[in-house]
Amino acid sequence: MEQQKSPKLRRALGPVGLLLFGLSYMAVATVFTTYGIVNQITEGRLPLAYVVALITMLFTAMSYAAMVKKFPVAGSAYTYVQQSYGGAAGFITGWLLLLDYLFIPMLNFLILGLYVSSQFPSIPMQLPAFLAVLVVYLFNVLGIKLANRFNIATVAISVAVVAVFGIMALKMAINDPNAPSLIEPFLPGAEGFSPILTGAGILALSFLGFDAVSTLSEEARRPGRDIPRAIILTTLIGGGIFILVSWIGAMAYQPESWAAVPQELLDSAGVVLANYVGGPVFGVAMVVATIAGCLGSGLTGQVSVSRILYSMGRDGILPQRFGTLSKRFKTPVFATTLVSLIALSCLFLSLDQVAYMISFGALAAFSMVNLSVIRVYLFPRGHRPQFGAWQLIRYGLLPLIGFSLSIWLWTSLEPLTWLVGGIWALLGVVVMALKTKFFREPVPTMDFVETEAILGEHRTRAAAPDAAQ
């Protein structure tokens, strides 16, 4: 009988593995990914934009941590909103979340191709991007343990190169009499906070690591304890690194006008900055670190989106093939294959187009997760409302602040982003209508019996940690 059971995701990740997964997804060197784009938008105030983004993300990260404790299952925002507001709201949230998760691997493969091509002009960016898609696909299919080992290596390389950059750039800034003051990068420019908010909205994509951690709830040994901690630590550590590195970079290098910097230099601003700070040799090292970071982030991105598709397929909202696992590798191979094929779009999309769309989907999902905390904790189904002082602050006020800040950044994105995002949302409504025979049938959701079975397994493993090893 045991052999006839459906395969389950393998619980193999401890607290350190989860944290490294989140940091790898965020990619420590990702500060250079949108370095040129956001500096141009904010008039060189990238550090201030990161501060605004980190404050916003901390409130949302606390909401994710609260929801993981209630629902330690795969699916991330899709599952949380579904269990809070029903199948329709859950599907639309999951559909918008798919937008950024589908674009995250594209972003990494696109940057990898651009950086390699900038260092070796004879190599077209499409070639290294295609090879990266292939490598990440193989690691993703082979299993979470192998992916975890790969993440450790990529994080180590990225941290080492970024640390060397920080030391060299700081030394250059100290010896430069024309360097800006210590607080200048944290002060608004001539146009005030409007461009800062637009920049912070784009930078939301840099913090998707904590959302990615939540998708691994069924592959963590003790999800109820370790996932919430990993979410908060991923946000704090990643955000702190982003602010520090962007601040040091701003002190070391400030062009007369970011608006006058050519687009091709904006897309590969990390290499330009590395060459300026450490010369051509360090520029090559930055390309190597970028390749490692992009491979690690691309891998974790595909792992996360394949788990979301798996969860939606298991619930019946997507075709059943999405909700199946490989009997040999215990991974969602069908979903992974589809995501890899979509990732090939990096061969013809531009960097700014991808960055805006990722942030659109992320901020929409973050907003709904904050609202889900209020619904689940203050107005639980089948129970009286919980209006104690602690509950009102932790599960009412804080999520409401997170929701308001997310909406604030969301509405600061460019109008074209809203147009494309709106079309994607309408497409999701069409898919949902077809799945429910034009809303004559309810939207499929995760069965609470299934949820309780997973929760029961989680509690058993928490009570007997040695067995989980």
Short mmCIF file of C-alpha atoms in Angstrom, two decimals:
data_model
loop_
_atom_site.label_atom_id
_atom_site.label_comp_id
_atom_site.label_asym_id
_atom_site.label_seq_id
_atom_site.Cartn_x
_atom_site.Cartn_y
_atom_site.Cartn_z
CA MET A 1 0.00 0.00 0.00
CA GLU A 2 2.84 2.35 0.83
CA GLN A 3 4.17 2.11 -2.72
CA GLN A 4 0.84 3.22 -4.19
CA LYS A 5 0.80 6.54 -2.38
CA SER A 6 1.35 9.67 -4.44
CA PRO A 7 4.89 11.06 -4.15
CA LYS A 8 5.35 14.01 -1.81
CA LEU A 9 7.81 16.87 -1.77
CA ARG A 10 10.90 15.78 0.14
CA ARG A 11 11.49 17.49 3.51
CA ALA A 12 15.22 18.20 3.36
CA LEU A 13 15.78 21.86 4.38
CA GLY A 14 16.78 23.11 7.82
CA PRO A 15 16.94 26.74 9.02
CA VAL A 16 20.35 27.45 7.45
CA GLY A 17 19.32 25.95 4.12
CA LEU A 18 16.12 28.01 4.09
CA LEU A 19 18.00 31.23 4.87
CA LEU A 20 20.57 30.53 2.17
CA PHE A 21 17.76 29.74 -0.25
CA GLY A 22 16.15 33.12 0.44
CA LEU A 23 19.45 35.02 0.18
CA SER A 24 20.33 33.16 -3.00
CA TYR A 25 16.96 34.08 -4.48
CA MET A 26 17.52 37.72 -3.55
CA ALA A 27 21.06 37.35 -4.97
CA VAL A 28 23.41 39.48 -2.87
CA ALA A 29 24.83 40.96 -6.07
CA THR A 30 21.33 41.83 -7.32
CA VAL A 31 21.99 45.37 -6.10
CA PHE A 32 23.83 45.77 -9.41
CA THR A 33 20.95 44.29 -11.41
CA THR A 34 18.86 47.46 -11.45
CA TYR A 35 21.71 49.72 -10.33
CA GLY A 36 21.70 51.90 -13.43
CA ILE A 37 17.93 51.91 -14.00
CA VAL A 38 16.97 52.96 -10.46
CA ASN A 39 19.85 55.43 -10.11
CA GLN A 40 18.63 57.14 -13.27
CA ILE A 41 15.05 57.28 -11.95
CA THR A 42 16.02 58.51 -8.47
CA GLU A 43 18.78 60.94 -9.54
CA GLY A 44 21.45 58.80 -7.83
CA ARG A 45 19.43 58.16 -4.63
CA LEU A 46 19.46 54.36 -4.89
CA PRO A 47 20.31 53.89 -1.16
CA LEU A 48 17.26 55.95 -0.12
CA ALA A 49 15.03 53.93 -2.47
CA TYR A 50 16.33 50.74 -0.83
CA VAL A 51 15.55 52.11 2.64
CA VAL A 52 11.94 52.83 1.60
CA ALA A 53 11.65 49.38 0.00
CA LEU A 54 13.10 47.61 3.07
CA ILE A 55 10.70 49.33 5.48
CA THR A 56 7.78 48.32 3.28
CA MET A 57 9.02 44.75 2.91
CA LEU A 58 9.56 44.27 6.66
CA PHE A 59 5.87 44.81 7.38
CA THR A 60 4.95 42.41 4.59
CA ALA A 61 7.56 39.86 5.72
CA MET A 62 5.95 39.83 9.17
CA SER A 63 2.60 39.11 7.51
CA TYR A 64 4.13 36.22 5.56
CA ALA A 65 5.62 34.84 8.78
CA ALA A 66 2.21 34.99 10.46
CA MET A 67 0.48 33.21 7.56
CA VAL A 68 3.11 30.46 7.37
CA LYS A 69 2.33 29.53 10.97
CA LYS A 70 -1.31 29.03 10.01
CA PHE A 71 -0.72 27.34 6.66
CA PRO A 72 2.74 25.71 6.40
CA VAL A 73 2.04 24.35 2.92
CA ALA A 74 3.32 25.09 -0.59
CA GLY A 75 1.68 27.90 -2.53
CA SER A 76 2.82 31.13 -0.86
CA ALA A 77 0.44 34.10 -1.33
CA TYR A 78 -1.87 31.98 -3.49
CA THR A 79 -2.55 29.60 -0.60
CA TYR A 80 -2.81 32.30 2.07
CA VAL A 81 -5.35 34.42 0.18
CA GLN A 82 -7.29 31.36 -0.93
CA GLN A 83 -7.70 30.17 2.64
CA SER A 84 -8.58 33.70 3.79
CA TYR A 85 -10.92 35.04 1.11
CA GLY A 86 -11.89 32.07 -1.02
CA GLY A 87 -10.89 30.42 -4.26
CA ALA A 88 -11.50 33.34 -6.64
CA ALA A 89 -9.37 35.82 -4.66
CA GLY A 90 -6.72 33.16 -4.16
CA PHE A 91 -6.56 32.36 -7.86
CA ILE A 92 -6.23 36.00 -8.96
CA THR A 93 -3.53 36.58 -6.33
CA GLY A 94 -1.70 33.45 -7.43
CA TRP A 95 -2.08 34.48 -11.06
CA LEU A 96 -0.54 37.92 -10.38
CA LEU A 97 2.18 36.27 -8.29
CA LEU A 98 2.96 34.04 -11.25
CA LEU A 99 3.73 37.17 -13.25
CA ASP A 100 6.74 38.07 -11.13
CA TYR A 101 7.82 34.47 -10.56
CA LEU A 102 7.76 33.75 -14.29
CA PHE A 103 9.74 36.92 -14.97
CA ILE A 104 12.33 36.44 -12.18
CA PRO A 105 14.22 33.65 -13.99
CA MET A 106 14.03 35.70 -17.21
CA LEU A 107 15.57 38.67 -15.38
CA ASN A 108 18.48 36.61 -14.10
CA PHE A 109 19.19 34.94 -17.42
CA LEU A 110 18.90 38.28 -19.21
CA ILE A 111 21.37 39.96 -16.83
CA LEU A 112 23.74 37.02 -17.11
CA GLY A 113 23.72 37.32 -20.90
CA LEU A 114 24.16 41.12 -20.82
CA TYR A 115 27.10 41.00 -18.41
CA VAL A 116 28.93 38.24 -20.28
CA SER A 117 28.36 40.06 -23.56
CA SER A 118 29.58 43.37 -22.07
CA GLN A 119 32.83 41.72 -21.01
CA PHE A 120 33.18 39.63 -24.18
CA PRO A 121 31.51 41.63 -27.01
CA SER A 122 32.04 38.85 -29.55
CA ILE A 123 29.61 36.61 -27.60
CA PRO A 124 25.92 37.44 -28.25
CA MET A 125 23.97 37.72 -25.00
CA GLN A 126 21.48 35.10 -26.18
CA LEU A 127 24.06 32.28 -26.02
CA PRO A 128 25.02 32.48 -22.31
CA ALA A 129 21.37 33.19 -21.43
CA PHE A 130 20.23 30.03 -23.21
CA LEU A 131 22.94 27.91 -21.55
CA ALA A 132 21.92 29.29 -18.15
CA VAL A 133 18.29 28.28 -18.74
CA LEU A 134 19.46 24.74 -19.56
CA VAL A 135 21.74 24.41 -16.51
CA VAL A 136 19.11 25.72 -14.09
CA TYR A 137 16.48 23.40 -15.55
CA LEU A 138 18.67 20.34 -14.93
CA PHE A 139 19.46 21.33 -11.33
CA ASN A 140 15.78 22.02 -10.65
CA VAL A 141 14.64 18.66 -11.96
CA LEU A 142 17.27 16.67 -10.07
CA GLY A 143 15.97 17.73 -6.66
CA ILE A 144 15.95 20.22 -3.80
CA LYS A 145 19.08 18.84 -2.07
CA LEU A 146 21.27 19.38 -5.12
CA ALA A 147 19.71 22.82 -5.63
CA ASN A 148 20.50 23.66 -2.00
CA ARG A 149 24.18 22.75 -2.41
CA PHE A 150 24.33 24.85 -5.57
CA ASN A 151 22.78 27.79 -3.66
CA ILE A 152 25.47 27.61 -0.96
CA ALA A 153 28.19 27.89 -3.61
CA THR A 154 26.57 30.80 -5.47
CA VAL A 155 25.89 32.76 -2.27
CA ALA A 156 29.52 32.29 -1.15
CA ILE A 157 30.90 33.57 -4.47
CA SER A 158 28.53 36.54 -4.59
CA VAL A 159 29.22 37.57 -0.99
CA ALA A 160 32.98 37.34 -1.49
CA VAL A 161 33.04 39.55 -4.58
CA VAL A 162 30.58 42.07 -3.14
CA ALA A 163 32.68 42.28 0.05
CA VAL A 164 35.83 43.00 -1.99
CA PHE A 165 33.92 45.61 -3.98
CA GLY A 166 32.75 47.27 -0.76
CA ILE A 167 36.29 47.53 0.61
CA MET A 168 37.74 48.91 -2.63
CA ALA A 169 34.89 51.36 -3.21
CA LEU A 170 35.01 52.61 0.39
CA LYS A 171 38.75 53.17 0.14
CA MET A 172 38.25 55.11 -3.10
CA ALA A 173 35.49 57.25 -1.54
CA ILE A 174 37.65 58.10 1.50
CA ASN A 175 40.51 59.26 -0.71
CA ASP A 176 38.27 61.26 -3.07
CA PRO A 177 37.86 64.92 -1.99
CA ASN A 178 34.97 65.31 -4.44
CA ALA A 179 32.96 62.39 -3.03
CA PRO A 180 29.43 63.26 -1.85
CA SER A 181 28.73 63.62 1.87
CA LEU A 182 27.84 60.53 3.89
CA ILE A 183 24.13 61.37 4.02
CA GLU A 184 23.66 62.82 0.54
CA PRO A 185 22.60 59.47 -1.06
CA PHE A 186 19.84 59.24 1.58
CA LEU A 187 18.36 62.69 0.87
CA PRO A 188 15.63 63.29 -1.76
CA GLY A 189 16.68 65.01 -4.98
CA ALA A 190 15.24 68.08 -6.67
CA GLU A 191 12.00 66.26 -7.60
CA GLY A 192 11.27 65.14 -4.05
CA PHE A 193 10.01 61.68 -3.06
CA SER A 194 8.07 60.86 -6.23
CA PRO A 195 11.03 59.32 -8.11
CA ILE A 196 12.17 57.64 -4.87
CA LEU A 197 8.84 55.82 -4.61
CA THR A 198 9.02 54.75 -8.25
CA GLY A 199 12.50 53.42 -7.66
CA ALA A 200 11.44 51.64 -4.46
CA GLY A 201 8.57 50.07 -6.36
CA ILE A 202 11.02 48.56 -8.84
CA LEU A 203 13.26 47.40 -5.99
CA ALA A 204 10.43 45.29 -4.59
CA LEU A 205 11.72 42.58 -6.94
CA SER A 206 14.95 42.51 -4.91
CA PHE A 207 13.05 41.29 -1.83
CA LEU A 208 11.19 38.34 -3.32
CA GLY A 209 13.51 36.03 -1.40
CA PHE A 210 11.21 35.96 1.63
CA ASP A 211 8.25 35.01 -0.56
CA ALA A 212 10.37 32.30 -2.17
CA VAL A 213 11.16 30.86 1.28
CA SER A 214 7.43 30.53 2.02
CA THR A 215 6.97 28.29 -1.05
CA LEU A 216 9.22 25.66 0.58
CA SER A 217 6.94 24.95 3.54
CA GLU A 218 6.46 21.33 2.44
CA GLU A 219 10.20 20.84 1.97
CA ALA A 220 11.26 22.25 5.35
CA ARG A 221 11.85 19.92 8.28
CA ARG A 222 10.10 22.23 10.78
CA PRO A 223 8.11 24.73 8.70
CA GLY A 224 6.12 26.27 11.55
CA ARG A 225 9.28 27.38 13.31
CA ASP A 226 12.00 27.70 10.68
CA ILE A 227 10.08 29.27 7.77
CA PRO A 228 8.93 32.41 9.69
CA ARG A 229 12.44 32.97 11.06
CA ALA A 230 14.01 32.52 7.64
CA ILE A 231 11.53 35.00 6.13
CA ILE A 232 12.40 37.78 8.59
CA LEU A 233 16.15 37.12 8.53
CA THR A 234 16.21 36.97 4.72
CA THR A 235 14.53 40.38 4.55
CA LEU A 236 16.74 42.03 7.15
CA ILE A 237 20.07 40.62 6.00
CA GLY A 238 19.36 41.04 2.29
CA GLY A 239 17.98 44.56 2.72
CA GLY A 240 20.90 45.60 4.90
CA ILE A 241 23.39 44.37 2.29
CA PHE A 242 21.53 46.19 -0.49
CA ILE A 243 21.56 49.49 1.41
CA LEU A 244 25.23 49.20 2.41
CA VAL A 245 26.51 48.23 -1.04
CA SER A 246 24.44 50.87 -2.87
CA TRP A 247 25.58 53.54 -0.39
CA ILE A 248 29.28 52.64 -0.84
CA GLY A 249 28.77 52.59 -4.60
CA ALA A 250 27.18 56.04 -4.50
CA MET A 251 30.10 57.39 -2.47
CA ALA A 252 32.65 55.98 -4.92
CA TYR A 253 31.00 56.81 -8.25
CA GLN A 254 28.53 59.53 -9.17
CA PRO A 255 28.33 60.63 -12.85
CA GLU A 256 27.47 64.25 -13.54
CA SER A 257 24.03 63.19 -14.75
CA TRP A 258 22.48 59.71 -14.57
CA ALA A 259 19.95 60.87 -17.15
CA ALA A 260 22.77 61.24 -19.70
CA VAL A 261 24.13 57.70 -19.21
CA PRO A 262 23.49 55.56 -22.36
CA GLN A 263 21.01 52.68 -22.02
CA GLU A 264 23.59 50.01 -22.82
CA LEU A 265 25.69 51.21 -19.87
CA LEU A 266 22.67 51.33 -17.56
CA ASP A 267 21.87 47.67 -18.27
CA SER A 268 25.41 46.59 -17.29
CA ALA A 269 26.10 49.30 -14.71
CA GLY A 270 27.57 46.76 -12.28
CA VAL A 271 30.45 45.97 -14.64
CA VAL A 272 30.98 49.67 -15.38
CA LEU A 273 31.13 50.39 -11.64
CA ALA A 274 33.47 47.44 -10.99
CA ASN A 275 35.85 48.56 -13.74
CA TYR A 276 35.83 52.08 -12.31
CA VAL A 277 36.56 50.90 -8.77
CA GLY A 278 38.96 48.00 -9.35
CA GLY A 279 40.02 48.00 -12.97
CA PRO A 280 39.49 45.38 -15.72
CA VAL A 281 40.55 42.42 -13.56
CA PHE A 282 37.96 43.19 -10.94
CA GLY A 283 35.46 43.80 -13.73
CA VAL A 284 35.95 40.16 -14.78
CA ALA A 285 35.50 39.08 -11.15
CA MET A 286 32.22 41.02 -11.04
CA VAL A 287 31.04 39.22 -14.17
CA VAL A 288 31.88 35.87 -12.53
CA ALA A 289 29.99 36.85 -9.36
CA THR A 290 27.05 38.02 -11.46
CA ILE A 291 26.96 34.73 -13.34
CA ALA A 292 27.00 32.81 -10.05
CA GLY A 293 24.34 35.04 -8.50
CA CYS A 294 22.10 34.91 -11.56
CA LEU A 295 22.37 31.12 -11.77
CA GLY A 296 21.53 30.80 -8.07
CA SER A 297 18.67 33.28 -8.20
CA GLY A 298 17.38 31.82 -11.46
CA LEU A 299 17.43 28.36 -9.91
CA THR A 300 15.60 29.39 -6.75
CA GLY A 301 13.15 31.39 -8.88
CA GLN A 302 12.27 28.33 -10.94
CA VAL A 303 12.04 26.18 -7.82
CA SER A 304 9.55 28.64 -6.30
CA VAL A 305 7.30 29.14 -9.32
CA SER A 306 7.22 25.42 -10.05
CA ARG A 307 5.98 24.84 -6.46
CA ILE A 308 3.28 27.46 -6.90
CA LEU A 309 2.15 25.83 -10.16
CA TYR A 310 2.30 22.45 -8.43
CA SER A 311 0.10 23.74 -5.61
CA MET A 312 -2.43 25.24 -8.04
CA GLY A 313 -2.46 22.03 -10.10
CA ARG A 314 -2.94 19.91 -6.96
CA ASP A 315 -5.91 22.09 -5.99
CA GLY A 316 -7.47 21.64 -9.45
CA ILE A 317 -7.34 25.27 -10.51
CA LEU A 318 -4.76 24.36 -13.19
CA PRO A 319 -4.65 21.12 -15.24
CA GLN A 320 -3.82 18.03 -13.18
CA ARG A 321 -0.43 17.62 -14.87
CA PHE A 322 0.83 20.64 -12.93
CA GLY A 323 0.01 18.92 -9.63
CA THR A 324 2.11 15.81 -10.27
CA LEU A 325 5.61 14.97 -9.06
CA SER A 326 8.33 12.85 -10.57
CA LYS A 327 8.37 9.51 -8.78
CA ARG A 328 12.15 9.37 -9.10
CA PHE A 329 13.19 12.92 -8.20
CA LYS A 330 10.14 14.03 -6.13
CA THR A 331 10.06 17.31 -8.08
CA PRO A 332 7.31 18.92 -10.24
CA VAL A 333 9.00 18.18 -13.57
CA PHE A 334 6.07 19.21 -15.79
CA ALA A 335 5.75 22.63 -14.13
CA THR A 336 9.52 23.07 -14.18
CA THR A 337 9.70 22.31 -17.90
CA LEU A 338 6.98 24.84 -18.72
CA VAL A 339 8.67 27.54 -16.62
CA SER A 340 11.98 26.90 -18.39
CA LEU A 341 10.34 27.25 -21.78
CA ILE A 342 8.75 30.55 -20.74
CA ALA A 343 12.12 31.72 -19.39
CA LEU A 344 13.47 31.58 -22.93
CA SER A 345 11.63 34.88 -23.45
CA CYS A 346 14.75 36.47 -21.94
CA LEU A 347 16.28 36.12 -25.39
CA PHE A 348 14.25 39.07 -26.72
CA LEU A 349 12.86 41.11 -23.76
CA SER A 350 14.54 44.23 -22.32
CA LEU A 351 15.79 44.59 -18.75
CA ASP A 352 13.51 47.45 -17.70
CA GLN A 353 10.39 45.71 -19.10
CA VAL A 354 11.10 42.61 -17.05
CA ALA A 355 11.93 44.56 -13.87
CA TYR A 356 8.70 46.57 -13.92
CA MET A 357 6.51 43.49 -14.46
CA ILE A 358 8.14 41.56 -11.62
CA SER A 359 7.47 44.42 -9.22
CA PHE A 360 3.86 44.73 -10.40
CA GLY A 361 3.04 41.12 -9.59
CA ALA A 362 5.01 41.12 -6.35
CA LEU A 363 3.39 44.22 -4.86
CA ALA A 364 -0.10 42.98 -5.77
CA ALA A 365 0.55 39.69 -3.95
CA PHE A 366 2.16 41.44 -0.98
CA SER A 367 -0.92 43.65 -0.57
CA MET A 368 -3.26 40.66 -0.45
CA VAL A 369 -1.10 38.73 2.03
CA ASN A 370 -1.24 41.68 4.43
CA LEU A 371 -5.04 41.70 4.18
CA SER A 372 -5.11 37.93 4.70
CA VAL A 373 -3.47 38.29 8.12
CA ILE A 374 -6.28 40.59 9.24
CA ARG A 375 -8.93 38.16 8.00
CA VAL A 376 -7.39 35.00 9.47
CA TYR A 377 -6.28 36.30 12.86
CA LEU A 378 -8.88 38.94 13.72
CA PHE A 379 -11.92 37.43 12.01
CA PRO A 380 -11.29 33.64 12.02
CA ARG A 381 -13.90 31.49 10.33
CA GLY A 382 -16.19 29.75 12.77
CA HIS A 383 -14.88 31.73 15.76
CA ARG A 384 -15.55 35.04 17.44
CA PRO A 385 -13.50 38.05 16.30
CA GLN A 386 -10.22 38.48 18.20
CA PHE A 387 -9.88 42.07 19.37
CA GLY A 388 -7.30 41.93 22.18
CA ALA A 389 -4.72 44.74 22.35
CA TRP A 390 -1.89 42.50 21.13
CA GLN A 391 -4.00 41.01 18.33
CA LEU A 392 -5.07 44.45 17.11
CA ILE A 393 -1.45 45.65 16.91
CA ARG A 394 0.27 42.51 15.60
CA TYR A 395 -2.47 41.23 13.30
CA GLY A 396 -4.34 44.45 12.57
CA LEU A 397 -2.22 47.60 12.63
CA LEU A 398 1.07 46.14 11.32
CA PRO A 399 -0.50 44.29 8.34
CA LEU A 400 -2.56 47.40 7.55
CA ILE A 401 0.63 49.47 7.41
CA GLY A 402 2.21 46.83 5.18
CA PHE A 403 -0.82 46.88 2.89
CA SER A 404 -0.82 50.69 2.66
CA LEU A 405 2.90 50.88 1.88
CA SER A 406 2.64 48.13 -0.75
CA ILE A 407 -0.25 49.91 -2.47
CA TRP A 408 1.71 53.16 -2.29
CA LEU A 409 4.65 51.64 -4.14
CA TRP A 410 2.37 49.70 -6.49
CA THR A 411 0.63 52.86 -7.71
CA SER A 412 4.02 54.55 -8.22
CA LEU A 413 4.96 52.20 -11.09
CA GLU A 414 4.84 53.45 -14.68
CA PRO A 415 1.46 53.51 -16.52
CA LEU A 416 2.66 51.00 -19.15
CA THR A 417 3.31 48.50 -16.37
CA TRP A 418 -0.29 48.86 -15.23
CA LEU A 419 -1.52 48.30 -18.77
CA VAL A 420 0.42 45.04 -19.21
CA GLY A 421 -0.39 43.94 -15.65
CA GLY A 422 -4.08 44.66 -16.21
CA ILE A 423 -4.08 42.56 -19.38
CA TRP A 424 -2.44 39.71 -17.45
CA ALA A 425 -5.10 39.99 -14.71
CA LEU A 426 -7.91 39.89 -17.28
CA LEU A 427 -6.34 36.81 -18.83
CA GLY A 428 -6.45 35.23 -15.38
CA VAL A 429 -10.16 36.02 -15.08
CA VAL A 430 -10.72 34.33 -18.45
CA VAL A 431 -8.83 31.22 -17.31
CA MET A 432 -10.83 31.13 -14.09
CA ALA A 433 -14.09 31.54 -16.02
CA LEU A 434 -13.25 28.62 -18.30
CA LYS A 435 -12.23 26.46 -15.34
CA THR A 436 -15.53 27.16 -13.52
CA LYS A 437 -17.74 26.93 -16.65
CA PHE A 438 -18.23 30.69 -16.56
CA PHE A 439 -18.61 30.84 -12.78
CA ARG A 440 -21.40 28.27 -12.60
CA GLU A 441 -19.09 26.11 -10.49
CA PRO A 442 -16.99 27.16 -7.47
CA VAL A 443 -13.30 27.86 -7.91
CA PRO A 444 -11.33 24.80 -6.72
CA THR A 445 -9.46 25.29 -3.44
CA MET A 446 -7.20 23.25 -1.21
CA ASP A 447 -9.30 20.87 0.87
CA PHE A 448 -9.02 21.57 4.60
CA VAL A 449 -8.68 17.82 5.13
CA GLU A 450 -5.57 17.90 2.94
CA THR A 451 -4.33 20.95 4.80
CA GLU A 452 -4.81 19.30 8.16
CA ALA A 453 -2.98 16.19 6.95
CA ILE A 454 0.04 18.29 6.03
CA LEU A 455 -0.19 20.22 9.29
CA GLY A 456 -0.39 16.94 11.20
CA GLU A 457 2.73 15.68 9.46
CA HIS A 458 4.49 18.95 10.28
CA ARG A 459 3.55 18.68 13.98
CA THR A 460 4.75 15.08 14.13
CA ARG A 461 8.11 16.03 12.64
CA ALA A 462 8.43 18.99 15.02
CA ALA A 463 7.80 16.67 17.97
CA ALA A 464 10.35 14.11 16.76
CA PRO A 465 13.17 16.12 15.15
CA ASP A 466 15.52 13.18 14.90
CA ALA A 467 13.07 11.38 12.66
CA ALA A 468 13.05 14.31 10.26
CA GLN A 469 16.73 13.98 9.62
#
